[in-house]
Amino acid sequence: MEAPYIVIVSTGSEITAGRSLDTNSGWMANQLFELGWKVKKFIALPDDPDLILSELQVLKELTETRPVLVLMTGGLGPTEDDYTLETVLKLSGKKSYSVEKAKIRLQRIYESRGKQYSDILPTVLRQTHVPEDCKTLDNTVGIAVGFVEPIGPNSYLVCMPGVPSEMKEMFKRRLVPELKRIYPRENLVQRTKWLWNIGESLYQKDFVEALREELFKNVDWGVTANRGYIKCIFQSTDSKQLDTIIQRLEAQYPKIISDDVFEFVHEYLLVEKLTIAVGESCTGGLLGKKLTDSPGSSSYFVGGFLTYSNQMKESLLGVPRDTLNNFGAVSKETAEAMAKGISEKTKADYCVSITGIAGPDGGTELKPVGTVWIGLKTPDGSIQTHSYLFPGNREGIRENASNTALFLLYQSLKQRNV
Amino acid sequence: MEAPYIVIVSTGSEITAGRSLDTNSGWMANQLFELGWKVKKFIALPDDPDLILSELQVLKELTETRPVLVLMTGGLGPTEDDYTLETVLKLSGKKSYSVEKAKIRLQRIYESRGKQYSDILPTVLRQTHVPEDCKTLDNTVGIAVGFVEPIGPNSYLVCMPGVPSEMKEMFKRRLVPELKRIYPRENLVQRTKWLWNIGESLYQKDFVEALREELFKNVDWGVTANRGYIKCIFQSTDSKQLDTIIQRLEAQYPKIISDDVFEFVHEYLLVEKLTIAVGESCTGGLLGKKLTDSPGSSSYFVGGFLTYSNQMKESLLGVPRDTLNNFGAVSKETAEAMAKGISEKTKADYCVSITGIAGPDGGTELKPVGTVWIGLKTPDGSIQTHSYLFPGNREGIRENASNTALFLLYQSLKQRNV
């Protein structure tokens, strides 16, 4: 079957008024790319039922010439300006019904808060409604049920909540299996590798362009830029060809290549029953936050120190005043002393320290904004230190620093594995 | 004159592939909103000249029934996949010419880099080109010239670079005066308040619906949901009416209303030279991260403790083992002891502790997932504690908890202010 013409529609006046950034569309486009599909268009509309309906009518007309897949988010909430269901019913001429499972779930939520079924407002109950004769998509995070409405030959309108956590869960668990069923693809294989502290244009020139003739026939590639790393994605029906590409990539970038660092670190520490603790200066808690993003992290994450001021570096982590005076808070020596202090206070197997200048102020000629030292104490007691000059603004530098610290940890764990 | 039907078009395959977030459209919509204009639609398209042309043709047809303003960014750069000029020339049937001033500027830039005019590649020179008979928009940051192309009665297509710094400067300095000249308007005023731990539907029913007749004539309102709070936005040309609404809102929700908590806490601690320290369990560093998001936070943020394990609560913050055993890690008593410990170790004026169950595991009947205790030690030495049952998944609970901790701090600082 022909690949569908994919359009992503976001509804919400907060988006078209510029009060909220639409992050859903990009996220979905990225996920779809990993399934082998490219998006033709994003559309964002205010909460205006006439505008939404006329846009959907235009998209429905498109289905006369090709398969169309419309992914729409937003407008399924409990407020007056949530128009998605109403609009889809107008578009299809259908009626709606309340999904029993969702109604029971809503009731349980109300009861757990000491309220009764009769307390549920009609607009809240409306969230359990979907059009007749369509595939429903369960919401396991929030209330509003999603659905897949047929709009033409091999064409569908998918409606999902605009709350990112609800949409993402629904997309991955409920929608993707459905899409794979509707639009079967040849067995497309995908490989992903991460490269650290390299620009996407340089990678593109040195690797993809250089090897295009030799290796990239029948292979689709993509790259997504993140803070500190780029994700290199390769897709093909020929898995051997992909293996060859990955081998070449590993040979060309042996020192900066990795798999999914977050996943690996989580799994490895969990399985090997190792512990970790942190000491953060410029990242102010961001590394700790990242290390505790996944459920179960309490098995390995012991704790940490946010030593933002020099005084705290001294009193909490025992960094000698002489070290701070002679070398400065952002130095190899301080990163080392911090790692040592974390280890002494927590006895964790791995201890990571970060100290740097996130800016926009505080930079000097010798230590410009973006300078970051990272220390890593390993179970054998040795402490390695690394320095970086990260690009970007304050937020970028902080993200870069904490991601890179996790990469260093990854490398150390990998080596242990060998 | 009738307000124009405004559409914002962003071009760039990096956007529709989900590799880059389109922040330009929201920024422009926000600027336009402050000028009193609402945007009807955002569109993002890949770098595909056929798709772009057909979209512009559809928009041009709209001008037959009303004034249309299309703001398009991207595709004016020097690379192969920059199609904007070419597409607009096809749309209008016009030719282009090189803007003399821009050509001279480009030449000077090349000379300052020790290069000659003849070194300039044709694709780079193309950036100085605009269609005949249109208003040009100077670029004072980069090279590519913007332009305002008439596409119908009182209707225009504005083309600007996609690089945010270039677009923003061009928008504010060149385009806004032009728009004000073309579409004169009255002045619109905006007010925003935050309400904590209340659903948007309840707020809408109890406040907006209840007072619609009395207060909301000539007032536009909007609400955006965030983790822990909703933002209530009001707009009108009548600023006294807005003042009345804000007074009523404050009277109705005296305990849960706030201004921008992040901004207030930052400014207040900075100006009053107060210090703060944190102790985090379930949020794992997220509160510290939020407190250090803004430049200058080193003046007030002393540091903190990530006491994820009970052992660390004991050894780093001196929480008595009896307290942990008798009341549990997630309890009023532990939150209190943590706040006390932070204070003793850091001597900060304000000390915030968070301990809770972020899930998905670890909940019990008495303390379900989402249970969070927050402790706050104020400069007078007293410690207040608050308990919550936050909804959502792990990420939501952690965001909720750290935002709410900042709200409690806000309230305490506000009281001090009185």
PDB file of C-alpha atoms in Angstrom, chain A residues 139-228:
ATOM      1  CA  ASN A 139      -5.843   6.849  27.979  1.00  0.00           C
ATOM      2  CA  THR A 140      -3.847   5.333  30.833  1.00  0.00           C
ATOM      3  CA  VAL A 141      -2.485   8.651  32.082  1.00  0.00           C
ATOM      4  CA  GLY A 142      -5.476  11.009  32.018  1.00  0.00           C
ATOM      5  CA  ILE A 143      -9.201  10.845  31.325  1.00  0.00           C
ATOM      6  CA  ALA A 144      -9.885  11.790  27.700  1.00  0.00           C
ATOM      7  CA  VAL A 145     -10.239   8.803  25.379  1.00  0.00           C
ATOM      8  CA  GLY A 146      -8.595   9.019  21.945  1.00  0.00           C
ATOM      9  CA  PHE A 147      -9.975   7.538  18.745  1.00  0.00           C
ATOM     10  CA  VAL A 148      -9.224   6.647  15.134  1.00  0.00           C
ATOM     11  CA  GLU A 149     -11.983   7.804  12.793  1.00  0.00           C
ATOM     12  CA  PRO A 150     -12.086   6.536   9.182  1.00  0.00           C
ATOM     13  CA  ILE A 151     -12.302   9.486   6.729  1.00  0.00           C
ATOM     14  CA  GLY A 152     -11.772   7.846   3.353  1.00  0.00           C
ATOM     15  CA  PRO A 153     -10.139   4.907   1.573  1.00  0.00           C
ATOM     16  CA  ASN A 154      -7.205   3.836   3.779  1.00  0.00           C
ATOM     17  CA  SER A 155      -7.489   7.235   5.406  1.00  0.00           C
ATOM     18  CA  TYR A 156      -7.914   8.029   9.085  1.00  0.00           C
ATOM     19  CA  LEU A 157      -8.277  10.930  11.447  1.00  0.00           C
ATOM     20  CA  VAL A 158      -6.614  10.158  14.780  1.00  0.00           C
ATOM     21  CA  CYS A 159      -7.686  12.336  17.720  1.00  0.00           C
ATOM     22  CA  MET A 160      -5.570  12.396  20.863  1.00  0.00           C
ATOM     23  CA  PRO A 161      -5.328  14.598  23.961  1.00  0.00           C
ATOM     24  CA  GLY A 162      -3.013  17.605  23.795  1.00  0.00           C
ATOM     25  CA  VAL A 163      -1.450  16.966  27.223  1.00  0.00           C
ATOM     26  CA  PRO A 164       1.993  15.673  26.174  1.00  0.00           C
ATOM     27  CA  SER A 165       2.271  12.903  28.784  1.00  0.00           C
ATOM     28  CA  GLU A 166      -1.169  11.526  27.839  1.00  0.00           C
ATOM     29  CA  MET A 167      -0.575  11.848  24.111  1.00  0.00           C
ATOM     30  CA  LYS A 168       2.862  10.208  24.214  1.00  0.00           C
ATOM     31  CA  GLU A 169       1.692   7.200  26.195  1.00  0.00           C
ATOM     32  CA  MET A 170      -1.340   6.800  23.920  1.00  0.00           C
ATOM     33  CA  PHE A 171       0.754   7.233  20.787  1.00  0.00           C
ATOM     34  CA  LYS A 172       3.350   4.642  21.726  1.00  0.00           C
ATOM     35  CA  ARG A 173       1.149   2.017  23.348  1.00  0.00           C
ATOM     36  CA  ARG A 174      -2.124   2.299  21.463  1.00  0.00           C
ATOM     37  CA  LEU A 175      -1.651   4.102  18.177  1.00  0.00           C
ATOM     38  CA  VAL A 176       1.622   2.679  16.869  1.00  0.00           C
ATOM     39  CA  PRO A 177       0.398  -0.963  16.866  1.00  0.00           C
ATOM     40  CA  GLU A 178      -2.770   0.233  15.114  1.00  0.00           C
ATOM     41  CA  LEU A 179      -0.798   2.149  12.455  1.00  0.00           C
ATOM     42  CA  LYS A 180       1.448  -0.816  11.828  1.00  0.00           C
ATOM     43  CA  ARG A 181      -1.648  -2.911  11.269  1.00  0.00           C
ATOM     44  CA  ILE A 182      -3.311  -0.391   8.935  1.00  0.00           C
ATOM     45  CA  TYR A 183      -0.268   0.512   6.881  1.00  0.00           C
ATOM     46  CA  PRO A 184       1.931  -2.553   6.773  1.00  0.00           C
ATOM     47  CA  ARG A 185       5.450  -1.764   5.698  1.00  0.00           C
ATOM     48  CA  GLU A 186       8.058  -4.075   4.400  1.00  0.00           C
ATOM     49  CA  ASN A 187      10.242  -5.167   7.230  1.00  0.00           C
ATOM     50  CA  LEU A 188      12.002  -1.944   7.755  1.00  0.00           C
ATOM     51  CA  VAL A 189      14.946  -2.281  10.080  1.00  0.00           C
ATOM     52  CA  GLN A 190      16.295   0.631  12.008  1.00  0.00           C
ATOM     53  CA  ARG A 191      19.561   1.269  13.769  1.00  0.00           C
ATOM     54  CA  THR A 192      20.363   4.236  15.962  1.00  0.00           C
ATOM     55  CA  LYS A 193      23.682   5.383  17.339  1.00  0.00           C
ATOM     56  CA  TRP A 194      24.579   8.508  19.253  1.00  0.00           C
ATOM     57  CA  LEU A 195      27.643  10.657  18.563  1.00  0.00           C
ATOM     58  CA  TRP A 196      28.851  13.053  21.239  1.00  0.00           C
ATOM     59  CA  ASN A 197      29.897  16.666  20.928  1.00  0.00           C
ATOM     60  CA  ILE A 198      29.921  16.759  17.136  1.00  0.00           C
ATOM     61  CA  GLY A 199      27.780  18.967  14.878  1.00  0.00           C
ATOM     62  CA  GLU A 200      25.219  17.390  12.567  1.00  0.00           C
ATOM     63  CA  SER A 201      26.604  19.204   9.512  1.00  0.00           C
ATOM     64  CA  LEU A 202      30.119  17.896  10.118  1.00  0.00           C
ATOM     65  CA  TYR A 203      28.818  14.362  10.599  1.00  0.00           C
ATOM     66  CA  GLN A 204      26.733  14.708   7.460  1.00  0.00           C
ATOM     67  CA  LYS A 205      29.686  15.898   5.382  1.00  0.00           C
ATOM     68  CA  ASP A 206      32.302  13.480   6.765  1.00  0.00           C
ATOM     69  CA  PHE A 207      30.189  10.369   6.969  1.00  0.00           C
ATOM     70  CA  VAL A 208      26.952  10.437   4.987  1.00  0.00           C
ATOM     71  CA  GLU A 209      28.140  12.491   1.998  1.00  0.00           C
ATOM     72  CA  ALA A 210      31.526  10.769   1.890  1.00  0.00           C
ATOM     73  CA  LEU A 211      29.989   7.301   1.844  1.00  0.00           C
ATOM     74  CA  ARG A 212      26.766   8.054  -0.023  1.00  0.00           C
ATOM     75  CA  GLU A 213      27.698   6.179  -3.183  1.00  0.00           C
ATOM     76  CA  GLU A 214      29.271   3.284  -1.396  1.00  0.00           C
ATOM     77  CA  LEU A 215      26.864   2.597   1.449  1.00  0.00           C
ATOM     78  CA  PHE A 216      23.636   4.578   1.254  1.00  0.00           C
ATOM     79  CA  LYS A 217      21.815   2.992  -1.669  1.00  0.00           C
ATOM     80  CA  ASN A 218      18.479   1.743  -0.295  1.00  0.00           C
ATOM     81  CA  VAL A 219      19.239   3.235   3.080  1.00  0.00           C
ATOM     82  CA  ASP A 220      17.322   6.161   4.531  1.00  0.00           C
ATOM     83  CA  TRP A 221      19.131   8.188   7.096  1.00  0.00           C
ATOM     84  CA  GLY A 222      18.234  10.928   9.513  1.00  0.00           C
ATOM     85  CA  VAL A 223      19.877  12.816  12.268  1.00  0.00           C
ATOM     86  CA  THR A 224      18.400  14.567  15.281  1.00  0.00           C
ATOM     87  CA  ALA A 225      20.384  17.101  17.258  1.00  0.00           C
ATOM     88  CA  ASN A 226      20.250  16.966  21.038  1.00  0.00           C
ATOM     89  CA  ARG A 227      22.122  18.700  23.830  1.00  0.00           C
ATOM     90  CA  GLY A 228      25.604  17.218  23.677  1.00  0.00           C
TER      91      GLY A 228
END
